[in-house]
Amino acid sequence: MRLPASLTATQLMDLAADPDGFAQELARPMPRPPQPAARRGTRFHAWVEARFEPLTLPFLEPEELPGSEAEVADEHDLEFLKDAFERTEYARRTPYRVEAPFQLTLAGRVVRGRMDAVYKEGEGATATYEIVDWKTSRAGTADPLQLALYRLAWAEQQRVPLESVTAAFLFVRTGEVVRPGDLPDRAALEKLLLADPVGDEPHGQGVRAGR
């Protein structure tokens, strides 16, 4: 069985964590119920983007939402996330880029995605960058592989040394900032894709890095 032409970042992380389980899921995909947390996370990301840059997406006001208890609770939680973000250091910093798209070729496959925010310090050859990914779930965990992809993509896109780019998770609910060390470089990321447990695939296929 071959890898599909398009993968999310979550699937890439599943591949790294459990290749056999990932292959089984591809062979027999199970239907997944709607995820309110995912919808809430998407709305939070849109709110942060609109906070720093004009956005055409309208935001529903509470009175515009259907009035079920679940939907009211969802709206309250979204407001909690907004308030929590305002207490973080990033609420007082202006990002260099928001929802920055990227395209990265790894082991013959194209990885596409968007970075939540990129912050820049300095100018010219001494400039440094920090990529930040917002995490809104209650789990308080995240896979550094996601940041490794973003870091490499940004360094190569901007033509700066990899050492000039750092990456962090902001766990919005708690305000905790986690900066994993020893993020995989290009060679390590390509090794992951080349060790494909579900069979080879012709070069040039697409891989998407999502949230």
mmCIF file with all atom_site columns, C-alpha atoms in Angstrom:
data_model
loop_
_atom_site.group_PDB
_atom_site.id
_atom_site.type_symbol
_atom_site.label_atom_id
_atom_site.label_alt_id
_atom_site.label_comp_id
_atom_site.label_asym_id
_atom_site.label_entity_id
_atom_site.label_seq_id
_atom_site.pdbx_PDB_ins_code
_atom_site.Cartn_x
_atom_site.Cartn_y
_atom_site.Cartn_z
_atom_site.occupancy
_atom_site.B_iso_or_equiv
_atom_site.pdbx_formal_charge
_atom_site.auth_seq_id
_atom_site.auth_comp_id
_atom_site.auth_asym_id
_atom_site.auth_atom_id
_atom_site.pdbx_PDB_model_num
ATOM 1   C CA . MET A 1 1   ? 0.000   0.000  0.000  1.00 0.00 ? 1   MET A CA 1
ATOM 2   C CA . ARG A 1 2   ? 1.281   3.453  -0.919 1.00 0.00 ? 2   ARG A CA 1
ATOM 3   C CA . LEU A 1 3   ? 1.119   6.669  1.018  1.00 0.00 ? 3   LEU A CA 1
ATOM 4   C CA . PRO A 1 4   ? -1.740  8.876  -0.197 1.00 0.00 ? 4   PRO A CA 1
ATOM 5   C CA . ALA A 1 5   ? -0.871  11.845 -2.372 1.00 0.00 ? 5   ALA A CA 1
ATOM 6   C CA . SER A 1 6   ? -1.749  14.243 0.438  1.00 0.00 ? 6   SER A CA 1
ATOM 7   C CA . LEU A 1 7   ? -0.994  13.950 4.160  1.00 0.00 ? 7   LEU A CA 1
ATOM 8   C CA . THR A 1 8   ? -1.644  16.243 7.097  1.00 0.00 ? 8   THR A CA 1
ATOM 9   C CA . ALA A 1 9   ? 1.010   17.038 9.672  1.00 0.00 ? 9   ALA A CA 1
ATOM 10  C CA . THR A 1 10  ? -0.965  14.923 12.141 1.00 0.00 ? 10  THR A CA 1
ATOM 11  C CA . GLN A 1 11  ? -0.629  11.940 9.812  1.00 0.00 ? 11  GLN A CA 1
ATOM 12  C CA . LEU A 1 12  ? 3.100   12.550 9.483  1.00 0.00 ? 12  LEU A CA 1
ATOM 13  C CA . MET A 1 13  ? 3.400   12.555 13.260 1.00 0.00 ? 13  MET A CA 1
ATOM 14  C CA . ASP A 1 14  ? 1.331   9.365  13.456 1.00 0.00 ? 14  ASP A CA 1
ATOM 15  C CA . LEU A 1 15  ? 3.672   7.815  10.902 1.00 0.00 ? 15  LEU A CA 1
ATOM 16  C CA . ALA A 1 16  ? 6.688   8.669  13.045 1.00 0.00 ? 16  ALA A CA 1
ATOM 17  C CA . ALA A 1 17  ? 5.113   7.488  16.306 1.00 0.00 ? 17  ALA A CA 1
ATOM 18  C CA . ASP A 1 18  ? 3.500   4.246  15.131 1.00 0.00 ? 18  ASP A CA 1
ATOM 19  C CA . PRO A 1 19  ? 4.258   3.164  11.527 1.00 0.00 ? 19  PRO A CA 1
ATOM 20  C CA . ASP A 1 20  ? 2.306   -0.093 11.816 1.00 0.00 ? 20  ASP A CA 1
ATOM 21  C CA . GLY A 1 21  ? -0.733  1.581  13.314 1.00 0.00 ? 21  GLY A CA 1
ATOM 22  C CA . PHE A 1 22  ? -0.572  4.279  10.663 1.00 0.00 ? 22  PHE A CA 1
ATOM 23  C CA . ALA A 1 23  ? -0.516  1.653  7.893  1.00 0.00 ? 23  ALA A CA 1
ATOM 24  C CA . GLN A 1 24  ? -3.504  -0.136 9.450  1.00 0.00 ? 24  GLN A CA 1
ATOM 25  C CA . GLU A 1 25  ? -5.454  3.114  9.639  1.00 0.00 ? 25  GLU A CA 1
ATOM 26  C CA . LEU A 1 26  ? -4.763  3.740  5.950  1.00 0.00 ? 26  LEU A CA 1
ATOM 27  C CA . ALA A 1 27  ? -5.924  0.241  5.092  1.00 0.00 ? 27  ALA A CA 1
ATOM 28  C CA . ARG A 1 28  ? -9.116  0.443  7.173  1.00 0.00 ? 28  ARG A CA 1
ATOM 29  C CA . PRO A 1 29  ? -9.979  4.051  7.921  1.00 0.00 ? 29  PRO A CA 1
ATOM 30  C CA . MET A 1 30  ? -12.521 4.482  10.677 1.00 0.00 ? 30  MET A CA 1
ATOM 31  C CA . PRO A 1 31  ? -15.142 7.240  10.527 1.00 0.00 ? 31  PRO A CA 1
ATOM 32  C CA . ARG A 1 32  ? -14.452 10.048 12.957 1.00 0.00 ? 32  ARG A CA 1
ATOM 33  C CA . PRO A 1 33  ? -17.216 11.950 14.737 1.00 0.00 ? 33  PRO A CA 1
ATOM 34  C CA . PRO A 1 34  ? -17.316 15.766 14.516 1.00 0.00 ? 34  PRO A CA 1
ATOM 35  C CA . GLN A 1 35  ? -14.744 17.391 16.782 1.00 0.00 ? 35  GLN A CA 1
ATOM 36  C CA . PRO A 1 36  ? -15.997 20.571 18.504 1.00 0.00 ? 36  PRO A CA 1
ATOM 37  C CA . ALA A 1 37  ? -12.465 21.220 19.789 1.00 0.00 ? 37  ALA A CA 1
ATOM 38  C CA . ALA A 1 38  ? -11.127 21.292 16.234 1.00 0.00 ? 38  ALA A CA 1
ATOM 39  C CA . ARG A 1 39  ? -13.807 23.760 15.176 1.00 0.00 ? 39  ARG A CA 1
ATOM 40  C CA . ARG A 1 40  ? -13.064 25.922 18.201 1.00 0.00 ? 40  ARG A CA 1
ATOM 41  C CA . GLY A 1 41  ? -9.337  25.804 17.442 1.00 0.00 ? 41  GLY A CA 1
ATOM 42  C CA . THR A 1 42  ? -9.971  26.897 13.874 1.00 0.00 ? 42  THR A CA 1
ATOM 43  C CA . ARG A 1 43  ? -12.033 29.864 15.071 1.00 0.00 ? 43  ARG A CA 1
ATOM 44  C CA . PHE A 1 44  ? -9.324  30.815 17.563 1.00 0.00 ? 44  PHE A CA 1
ATOM 45  C CA . HIS A 1 45  ? -6.649  30.779 14.852 1.00 0.00 ? 45  HIS A CA 1
ATOM 46  C CA . ALA A 1 46  ? -8.855  32.993 12.677 1.00 0.00 ? 46  ALA A CA 1
ATOM 47  C CA . TRP A 1 47  ? -9.344  35.393 15.596 1.00 0.00 ? 47  TRP A CA 1
ATOM 48  C CA . VAL A 1 48  ? -5.584  35.696 16.193 1.00 0.00 ? 48  VAL A CA 1
ATOM 49  C CA . GLU A 1 49  ? -5.010  36.335 12.503 1.00 0.00 ? 49  GLU A CA 1
ATOM 50  C CA . ALA A 1 50  ? -7.709  39.017 12.468 1.00 0.00 ? 50  ALA A CA 1
ATOM 51  C CA . ARG A 1 51  ? -6.199  40.577 15.594 1.00 0.00 ? 51  ARG A CA 1
ATOM 52  C CA . PHE A 1 52  ? -2.995  41.384 13.704 1.00 0.00 ? 52  PHE A CA 1
ATOM 53  C CA . GLU A 1 53  ? -4.126  41.555 10.087 1.00 0.00 ? 53  GLU A CA 1
ATOM 54  C CA . PRO A 1 54  ? -7.406  42.510 8.357  1.00 0.00 ? 54  PRO A CA 1
ATOM 55  C CA . LEU A 1 55  ? -9.452  39.422 7.625  1.00 0.00 ? 55  LEU A CA 1
ATOM 56  C CA . THR A 1 56  ? -12.516 38.943 5.469  1.00 0.00 ? 56  THR A CA 1
ATOM 57  C CA . LEU A 1 57  ? -13.904 36.043 7.506  1.00 0.00 ? 57  LEU A CA 1
ATOM 58  C CA . PRO A 1 58  ? -16.797 37.242 9.687  1.00 0.00 ? 58  PRO A CA 1
ATOM 59  C CA . PHE A 1 59  ? -16.928 36.198 13.320 1.00 0.00 ? 59  PHE A CA 1
ATOM 60  C CA . LEU A 1 60  ? -20.251 35.000 14.638 1.00 0.00 ? 60  LEU A CA 1
ATOM 61  C CA . GLU A 1 61  ? -21.512 36.888 17.633 1.00 0.00 ? 61  GLU A CA 1
ATOM 62  C CA . PRO A 1 62  ? -23.087 34.831 20.445 1.00 0.00 ? 62  PRO A CA 1
ATOM 63  C CA . GLU A 1 63  ? -26.577 35.962 19.471 1.00 0.00 ? 63  GLU A CA 1
ATOM 64  C CA . GLU A 1 64  ? -25.980 34.697 15.927 1.00 0.00 ? 64  GLU A CA 1
ATOM 65  C CA . LEU A 1 65  ? -25.208 31.178 17.098 1.00 0.00 ? 65  LEU A CA 1
ATOM 66  C CA . PRO A 1 66  ? -27.812 28.466 17.606 1.00 0.00 ? 66  PRO A CA 1
ATOM 67  C CA . GLY A 1 67  ? -28.781 28.293 21.248 1.00 0.00 ? 67  GLY A CA 1
ATOM 68  C CA . SER A 1 68  ? -28.001 24.718 22.255 1.00 0.00 ? 68  SER A CA 1
ATOM 69  C CA . GLU A 1 69  ? -26.141 24.187 25.519 1.00 0.00 ? 69  GLU A CA 1
ATOM 70  C CA . ALA A 1 70  ? -23.191 22.637 23.667 1.00 0.00 ? 70  ALA A CA 1
ATOM 71  C CA . GLU A 1 71  ? -22.882 25.617 21.326 1.00 0.00 ? 71  GLU A CA 1
ATOM 72  C CA . VAL A 1 72  ? -23.124 28.111 24.189 1.00 0.00 ? 72  VAL A CA 1
ATOM 73  C CA . ALA A 1 73  ? -20.407 26.205 26.057 1.00 0.00 ? 73  ALA A CA 1
ATOM 74  C CA . ASP A 1 74  ? -18.289 26.202 22.898 1.00 0.00 ? 74  ASP A CA 1
ATOM 75  C CA . GLU A 1 75  ? -18.630 29.975 22.590 1.00 0.00 ? 75  GLU A CA 1
ATOM 76  C CA . HIS A 1 76  ? -17.728 30.487 26.242 1.00 0.00 ? 76  HIS A CA 1
ATOM 77  C CA . ASP A 1 77  ? -14.612 28.372 25.800 1.00 0.00 ? 77  ASP A CA 1
ATOM 78  C CA . LEU A 1 78  ? -13.599 30.373 22.746 1.00 0.00 ? 78  LEU A CA 1
ATOM 79  C CA . GLU A 1 79  ? -13.884 33.561 24.809 1.00 0.00 ? 79  GLU A CA 1
ATOM 80  C CA . PHE A 1 80  ? -11.741 31.919 27.496 1.00 0.00 ? 80  PHE A CA 1
ATOM 81  C CA . LEU A 1 81  ? -9.060  31.191 24.894 1.00 0.00 ? 81  LEU A CA 1
ATOM 82  C CA . LYS A 1 82  ? -9.118  34.782 23.662 1.00 0.00 ? 82  LYS A CA 1
ATOM 83  C CA . ASP A 1 83  ? -8.720  36.135 27.199 1.00 0.00 ? 83  ASP A CA 1
ATOM 84  C CA . ALA A 1 84  ? -5.931  33.642 27.904 1.00 0.00 ? 84  ALA A CA 1
ATOM 85  C CA . PHE A 1 85  ? -4.055  34.711 24.778 1.00 0.00 ? 85  PHE A CA 1
ATOM 86  C CA . GLU A 1 86  ? -4.271  38.352 25.809 1.00 0.00 ? 86  GLU A CA 1
ATOM 87  C CA . ARG A 1 87  ? -2.318  37.455 28.963 1.00 0.00 ? 87  ARG A CA 1
ATOM 88  C CA . THR A 1 88  ? 0.598   35.928 27.030 1.00 0.00 ? 88  THR A CA 1
ATOM 89  C CA . GLU A 1 89  ? 3.737   37.681 25.851 1.00 0.00 ? 89  GLU A CA 1
ATOM 90  C CA . TYR A 1 90  ? 2.653   37.216 22.229 1.00 0.00 ? 90  TYR A CA 1
ATOM 91  C CA . ALA A 1 91  ? -0.363  39.476 22.662 1.00 0.00 ? 91  ALA A CA 1
ATOM 92  C CA . ARG A 1 92  ? 2.091   42.361 23.045 1.00 0.00 ? 92  ARG A CA 1
ATOM 93  C CA . ARG A 1 93  ? 4.342   41.401 20.135 1.00 0.00 ? 93  ARG A CA 1
ATOM 94  C CA . THR A 1 94  ? 3.610   42.081 16.488 1.00 0.00 ? 94  THR A CA 1
ATOM 95  C CA . PRO A 1 95  ? 4.289   39.053 14.289 1.00 0.00 ? 95  PRO A CA 1
ATOM 96  C CA . TYR A 1 96  ? 6.373   39.367 11.159 1.00 0.00 ? 96  TYR A CA 1
ATOM 97  C CA . ARG A 1 97  ? 4.019   36.943 9.396  1.00 0.00 ? 97  ARG A CA 1
ATOM 98  C CA . VAL A 1 98  ? 0.675   35.390 10.333 1.00 0.00 ? 98  VAL A CA 1
ATOM 99  C CA . GLU A 1 99  ? -0.676  32.192 8.754  1.00 0.00 ? 99  GLU A CA 1
ATOM 100 C CA . ALA A 1 100 ? 2.429   32.051 6.585  1.00 0.00 ? 100 ALA A CA 1
ATOM 101 C CA . PRO A 1 101 ? 2.131   29.446 3.805  1.00 0.00 ? 101 PRO A CA 1
ATOM 102 C CA . PHE A 1 102 ? 5.057   27.252 2.857  1.00 0.00 ? 102 PHE A CA 1
ATOM 103 C CA . GLN A 1 103 ? 6.062   24.542 0.429  1.00 0.00 ? 103 GLN A CA 1
ATOM 104 C CA . LEU A 1 104 ? 8.939   22.189 1.213  1.00 0.00 ? 104 LEU A CA 1
ATOM 105 C CA . THR A 1 105 ? 10.309  19.302 -0.826 1.00 0.00 ? 105 THR A CA 1
ATOM 106 C CA . LEU A 1 106 ? 11.400  16.332 1.290  1.00 0.00 ? 106 LEU A CA 1
ATOM 107 C CA . ALA A 1 107 ? 12.524  12.989 -0.089 1.00 0.00 ? 107 ALA A CA 1
ATOM 108 C CA . GLY A 1 108 ? 10.802  13.692 -3.389 1.00 0.00 ? 108 GLY A CA 1
ATOM 109 C CA . ARG A 1 109 ? 7.505   14.713 -1.827 1.00 0.00 ? 109 ARG A CA 1
ATOM 110 C CA . VAL A 1 110 ? 6.063   18.187 -1.468 1.00 0.00 ? 110 VAL A CA 1
ATOM 111 C CA . VAL A 1 111 ? 5.054   19.267 2.026  1.00 0.00 ? 111 VAL A CA 1
ATOM 112 C CA . ARG A 1 112 ? 2.629   22.171 2.173  1.00 0.00 ? 112 ARG A CA 1
ATOM 113 C CA . GLY A 1 113 ? 1.147   23.984 5.104  1.00 0.00 ? 113 GLY A CA 1
ATOM 114 C CA . ARG A 1 114 ? 0.827   27.202 7.096  1.00 0.00 ? 114 ARG A CA 1
ATOM 115 C CA . MET A 1 115 ? 2.654   28.505 10.145 1.00 0.00 ? 115 MET A CA 1
ATOM 116 C CA . ASP A 1 116 ? 0.522   30.233 12.755 1.00 0.00 ? 116 ASP A CA 1
ATOM 117 C CA . ALA A 1 117 ? 2.954   33.085 13.377 1.00 0.00 ? 117 ALA A CA 1
ATOM 118 C CA . VAL A 1 118 ? 6.550   34.083 12.722 1.00 0.00 ? 118 VAL A CA 1
ATOM 119 C CA . TYR A 1 119 ? 8.363   36.710 14.824 1.00 0.00 ? 119 TYR A CA 1
ATOM 120 C CA . LYS A 1 120 ? 11.499  38.482 13.667 1.00 0.00 ? 120 LYS A CA 1
ATOM 121 C CA . GLU A 1 121 ? 14.313  40.053 15.669 1.00 0.00 ? 121 GLU A CA 1
ATOM 122 C CA . GLY A 1 122 ? 16.969  42.200 14.022 1.00 0.00 ? 122 GLY A CA 1
ATOM 123 C CA . GLU A 1 123 ? 17.684  42.930 10.386 1.00 0.00 ? 123 GLU A CA 1
ATOM 124 C CA . GLY A 1 124 ? 19.969  41.727 7.645  1.00 0.00 ? 124 GLY A CA 1
ATOM 125 C CA . ALA A 1 125 ? 22.396  38.864 8.131  1.00 0.00 ? 125 ALA A CA 1
ATOM 126 C CA . THR A 1 126 ? 21.953  38.875 11.906 1.00 0.00 ? 126 THR A CA 1
ATOM 127 C CA . ALA A 1 127 ? 18.153  38.597 11.866 1.00 0.00 ? 127 ALA A CA 1
ATOM 128 C CA . THR A 1 128 ? 16.627  35.711 13.813 1.00 0.00 ? 128 THR A CA 1
ATOM 129 C CA . TYR A 1 129 ? 13.158  34.234 13.614 1.00 0.00 ? 129 TYR A CA 1
ATOM 130 C CA . GLU A 1 130 ? 10.827  32.431 15.990 1.00 0.00 ? 130 GLU A CA 1
ATOM 131 C CA . ILE A 1 131 ? 7.970   30.317 14.668 1.00 0.00 ? 131 ILE A CA 1
ATOM 132 C CA . VAL A 1 132 ? 5.076   29.922 17.091 1.00 0.00 ? 132 VAL A CA 1
ATOM 133 C CA . ASP A 1 133 ? 2.281   27.393 16.861 1.00 0.00 ? 133 ASP A CA 1
ATOM 134 C CA . TRP A 1 134 ? -0.854  28.028 18.922 1.00 0.00 ? 134 TRP A CA 1
ATOM 135 C CA . LYS A 1 135 ? -2.211  24.999 20.794 1.00 0.00 ? 135 LYS A CA 1
ATOM 136 C CA . THR A 1 136 ? -5.756  25.323 22.113 1.00 0.00 ? 136 THR A CA 1
ATOM 137 C CA . SER A 1 137 ? -6.539  21.788 23.274 1.00 0.00 ? 137 SER A CA 1
ATOM 138 C CA . ARG A 1 138 ? -6.730  20.799 26.916 1.00 0.00 ? 138 ARG A CA 1
ATOM 139 C CA . ALA A 1 139 ? -4.208  17.986 26.424 1.00 0.00 ? 139 ALA A CA 1
ATOM 140 C CA . GLY A 1 140 ? -1.165  20.230 26.828 1.00 0.00 ? 140 GLY A CA 1
ATOM 141 C CA . THR A 1 141 ? 0.944   18.040 24.543 1.00 0.00 ? 141 THR A CA 1
ATOM 142 C CA . ALA A 1 142 ? 2.312   18.512 21.031 1.00 0.00 ? 142 ALA A CA 1
ATOM 143 C CA . ASP A 1 143 ? 4.711   16.766 18.660 1.00 0.00 ? 143 ASP A CA 1
ATOM 144 C CA . PRO A 1 144 ? 7.995   18.627 17.985 1.00 0.00 ? 144 PRO A CA 1
ATOM 145 C CA . LEU A 1 145 ? 8.012   17.100 14.488 1.00 0.00 ? 145 LEU A CA 1
ATOM 146 C CA . GLN A 1 146 ? 5.518   19.770 13.469 1.00 0.00 ? 146 GLN A CA 1
ATOM 147 C CA . LEU A 1 147 ? 7.886   22.544 14.537 1.00 0.00 ? 147 LEU A CA 1
ATOM 148 C CA . ALA A 1 148 ? 10.799  20.824 12.813 1.00 0.00 ? 148 ALA A CA 1
ATOM 149 C CA . LEU A 1 149 ? 8.931   20.953 9.488  1.00 0.00 ? 149 LEU A CA 1
ATOM 150 C CA . TYR A 1 150 ? 8.040   24.605 9.967  1.00 0.00 ? 150 TYR A CA 1
ATOM 151 C CA . ARG A 1 151 ? 11.561  25.574 11.028 1.00 0.00 ? 151 ARG A CA 1
ATOM 152 C CA . LEU A 1 152 ? 13.224  23.926 8.056  1.00 0.00 ? 152 LEU A CA 1
ATOM 153 C CA . ALA A 1 153 ? 10.661  25.325 5.623  1.00 0.00 ? 153 ALA A CA 1
ATOM 154 C CA . TRP A 1 154 ? 11.097  28.871 6.899  1.00 0.00 ? 154 TRP A CA 1
ATOM 155 C CA . ALA A 1 155 ? 14.907  28.707 6.905  1.00 0.00 ? 155 ALA A CA 1
ATOM 156 C CA . GLU A 1 156 ? 15.016  27.491 3.328  1.00 0.00 ? 156 GLU A CA 1
ATOM 157 C CA . GLN A 1 157 ? 12.272  29.837 2.169  1.00 0.00 ? 157 GLN A CA 1
ATOM 158 C CA . GLN A 1 158 ? 14.092  32.839 3.641  1.00 0.00 ? 158 GLN A CA 1
ATOM 159 C CA . ARG A 1 159 ? 17.536  31.488 2.734  1.00 0.00 ? 159 ARG A CA 1
ATOM 160 C CA . VAL A 1 160 ? 18.846  31.844 6.260  1.00 0.00 ? 160 VAL A CA 1
ATOM 161 C CA . PRO A 1 161 ? 20.831  29.344 8.356  1.00 0.00 ? 161 PRO A CA 1
ATOM 162 C CA . LEU A 1 162 ? 18.717  26.824 10.217 1.00 0.00 ? 162 LEU A CA 1
ATOM 163 C CA . GLU A 1 163 ? 20.374  28.008 13.420 1.00 0.00 ? 163 GLU A CA 1
ATOM 164 C CA . SER A 1 164 ? 18.769  31.438 12.906 1.00 0.00 ? 164 SER A CA 1
ATOM 165 C CA . VAL A 1 165 ? 15.284  29.950 13.288 1.00 0.00 ? 165 VAL A CA 1
ATOM 166 C CA . THR A 1 166 ? 13.753  28.733 16.541 1.00 0.00 ? 166 THR A CA 1
ATOM 167 C CA . ALA A 1 167 ? 10.286  27.317 17.088 1.00 0.00 ? 167 ALA A CA 1
ATOM 168 C CA . ALA A 1 168 ? 7.867   27.087 19.981 1.00 0.00 ? 168 ALA A CA 1
ATOM 169 C CA . PHE A 1 169 ? 4.443   25.893 21.024 1.00 0.00 ? 169 PHE A CA 1
ATOM 170 C CA . LEU A 1 170 ? 2.198   28.283 22.933 1.00 0.00 ? 170 LEU A CA 1
ATOM 171 C CA . PHE A 1 171 ? -0.322  26.339 25.003 1.00 0.00 ? 171 PHE A CA 1
ATOM 172 C CA . VAL A 1 172 ? -2.917  29.068 25.065 1.00 0.00 ? 172 VAL A CA 1
ATOM 173 C CA . ARG A 1 173 ? -4.979  27.827 28.009 1.00 0.00 ? 173 ARG A CA 1
ATOM 174 C CA . THR A 1 174 ? -2.075  27.954 30.443 1.00 0.00 ? 174 THR A CA 1
ATOM 175 C CA . GLY A 1 175 ? 0.185   30.472 28.721 1.00 0.00 ? 175 GLY A CA 1
ATOM 176 C CA . GLU A 1 176 ? 3.028   27.932 28.777 1.00 0.00 ? 176 GLU A CA 1
ATOM 177 C CA . VAL A 1 177 ? 5.639   28.330 26.050 1.00 0.00 ? 177 VAL A CA 1
ATOM 178 C CA . VAL A 1 178 ? 7.573   25.191 25.109 1.00 0.00 ? 178 VAL A CA 1
ATOM 179 C CA . ARG A 1 179 ? 10.657  25.376 22.907 1.00 0.00 ? 179 ARG A CA 1
ATOM 180 C CA . PRO A 1 180 ? 11.753  21.817 22.114 1.00 0.00 ? 180 PRO A CA 1
ATOM 181 C CA . GLY A 1 181 ? 15.480  21.302 21.684 1.00 0.00 ? 181 GLY A CA 1
ATOM 182 C CA . ASP A 1 182 ? 17.271  19.216 19.056 1.00 0.00 ? 182 ASP A CA 1
ATOM 183 C CA . LEU A 1 183 ? 14.596  19.536 16.384 1.00 0.00 ? 183 LEU A CA 1
ATOM 184 C CA . PRO A 1 184 ? 15.231  17.186 13.438 1.00 0.00 ? 184 PRO A CA 1
ATOM 185 C CA . ASP A 1 185 ? 17.045  18.697 10.473 1.00 0.00 ? 185 ASP A CA 1
ATOM 186 C CA . ARG A 1 186 ? 16.482  18.005 6.783  1.00 0.00 ? 186 ARG A CA 1
ATOM 187 C CA . ALA A 1 187 ? 18.374  14.711 6.808  1.00 0.00 ? 187 ALA A CA 1
ATOM 188 C CA . ALA A 1 188 ? 16.364  13.370 9.745  1.00 0.00 ? 188 ALA A CA 1
ATOM 189 C CA . LEU A 1 189 ? 13.040  14.446 8.247  1.00 0.00 ? 189 LEU A CA 1
ATOM 190 C CA . GLU A 1 190 ? 13.878  12.863 4.902  1.00 0.00 ? 190 GLU A CA 1
ATOM 191 C CA . LYS A 1 191 ? 14.884  9.667  6.667  1.00 0.00 ? 191 LYS A CA 1
ATOM 192 C CA . LEU A 1 192 ? 11.408  9.542  8.213  1.00 0.00 ? 192 LEU A CA 1
ATOM 193 C CA . LEU A 1 193 ? 9.691   9.801  4.837  1.00 0.00 ? 193 LEU A CA 1
ATOM 194 C CA . LEU A 1 194 ? 12.080  7.375  3.131  1.00 0.00 ? 194 LEU A CA 1
ATOM 195 C CA . ALA A 1 195 ? 11.358  4.772  5.815  1.00 0.00 ? 195 ALA A CA 1
ATOM 196 C CA . ASP A 1 196 ? 7.828   4.507  4.415  1.00 0.00 ? 196 ASP A CA 1
ATOM 197 C CA . PRO A 1 197 ? 6.073   1.510  6.073  1.00 0.00 ? 197 PRO A CA 1
ATOM 198 C CA . VAL A 1 198 ? 3.239   1.420  3.533  1.00 0.00 ? 198 VAL A CA 1
ATOM 199 C CA . GLY A 1 199 ? 5.244   1.142  0.351  1.00 0.00 ? 199 GLY A CA 1
ATOM 200 C CA . ASP A 1 200 ? 7.083   3.371  -2.098 1.00 0.00 ? 200 ASP A CA 1
ATOM 201 C CA . GLU A 1 201 ? 5.374   6.122  -4.014 1.00 0.00 ? 201 GLU A CA 1
ATOM 202 C CA . PRO A 1 202 ? 6.501   7.915  -7.164 1.00 0.00 ? 202 PRO A CA 1
ATOM 203 C CA . HIS A 1 203 ? 8.314   11.172 -6.527 1.00 0.00 ? 203 HIS A CA 1
ATOM 204 C CA . GLY A 1 204 ? 6.487   14.458 -6.806 1.00 0.00 ? 204 GLY A CA 1
ATOM 205 C CA . GLN A 1 205 ? 3.432   13.604 -4.725 1.00 0.00 ? 205 GLN A CA 1
ATOM 206 C CA . GLY A 1 206 ? 2.016   16.136 -2.312 1.00 0.00 ? 206 GLY A CA 1
ATOM 207 C CA . VAL A 1 207 ? 2.172   16.089 1.468  1.00 0.00 ? 207 VAL A CA 1
ATOM 208 C CA . ARG A 1 208 ? 0.348   18.739 3.480  1.00 0.00 ? 208 ARG A CA 1
ATOM 209 C CA . ALA A 1 209 ? 1.442   19.896 6.883  1.00 0.00 ? 209 ALA A CA 1
ATOM 210 C CA . GLY A 1 210 ? -1.669  20.807 8.831  1.00 0.00 ? 210 GLY A CA 1
ATOM 211 C CA . ARG A 1 211 ? -2.572  21.517 12.426 1.00 0.00 ? 211 ARG A CA 1
#
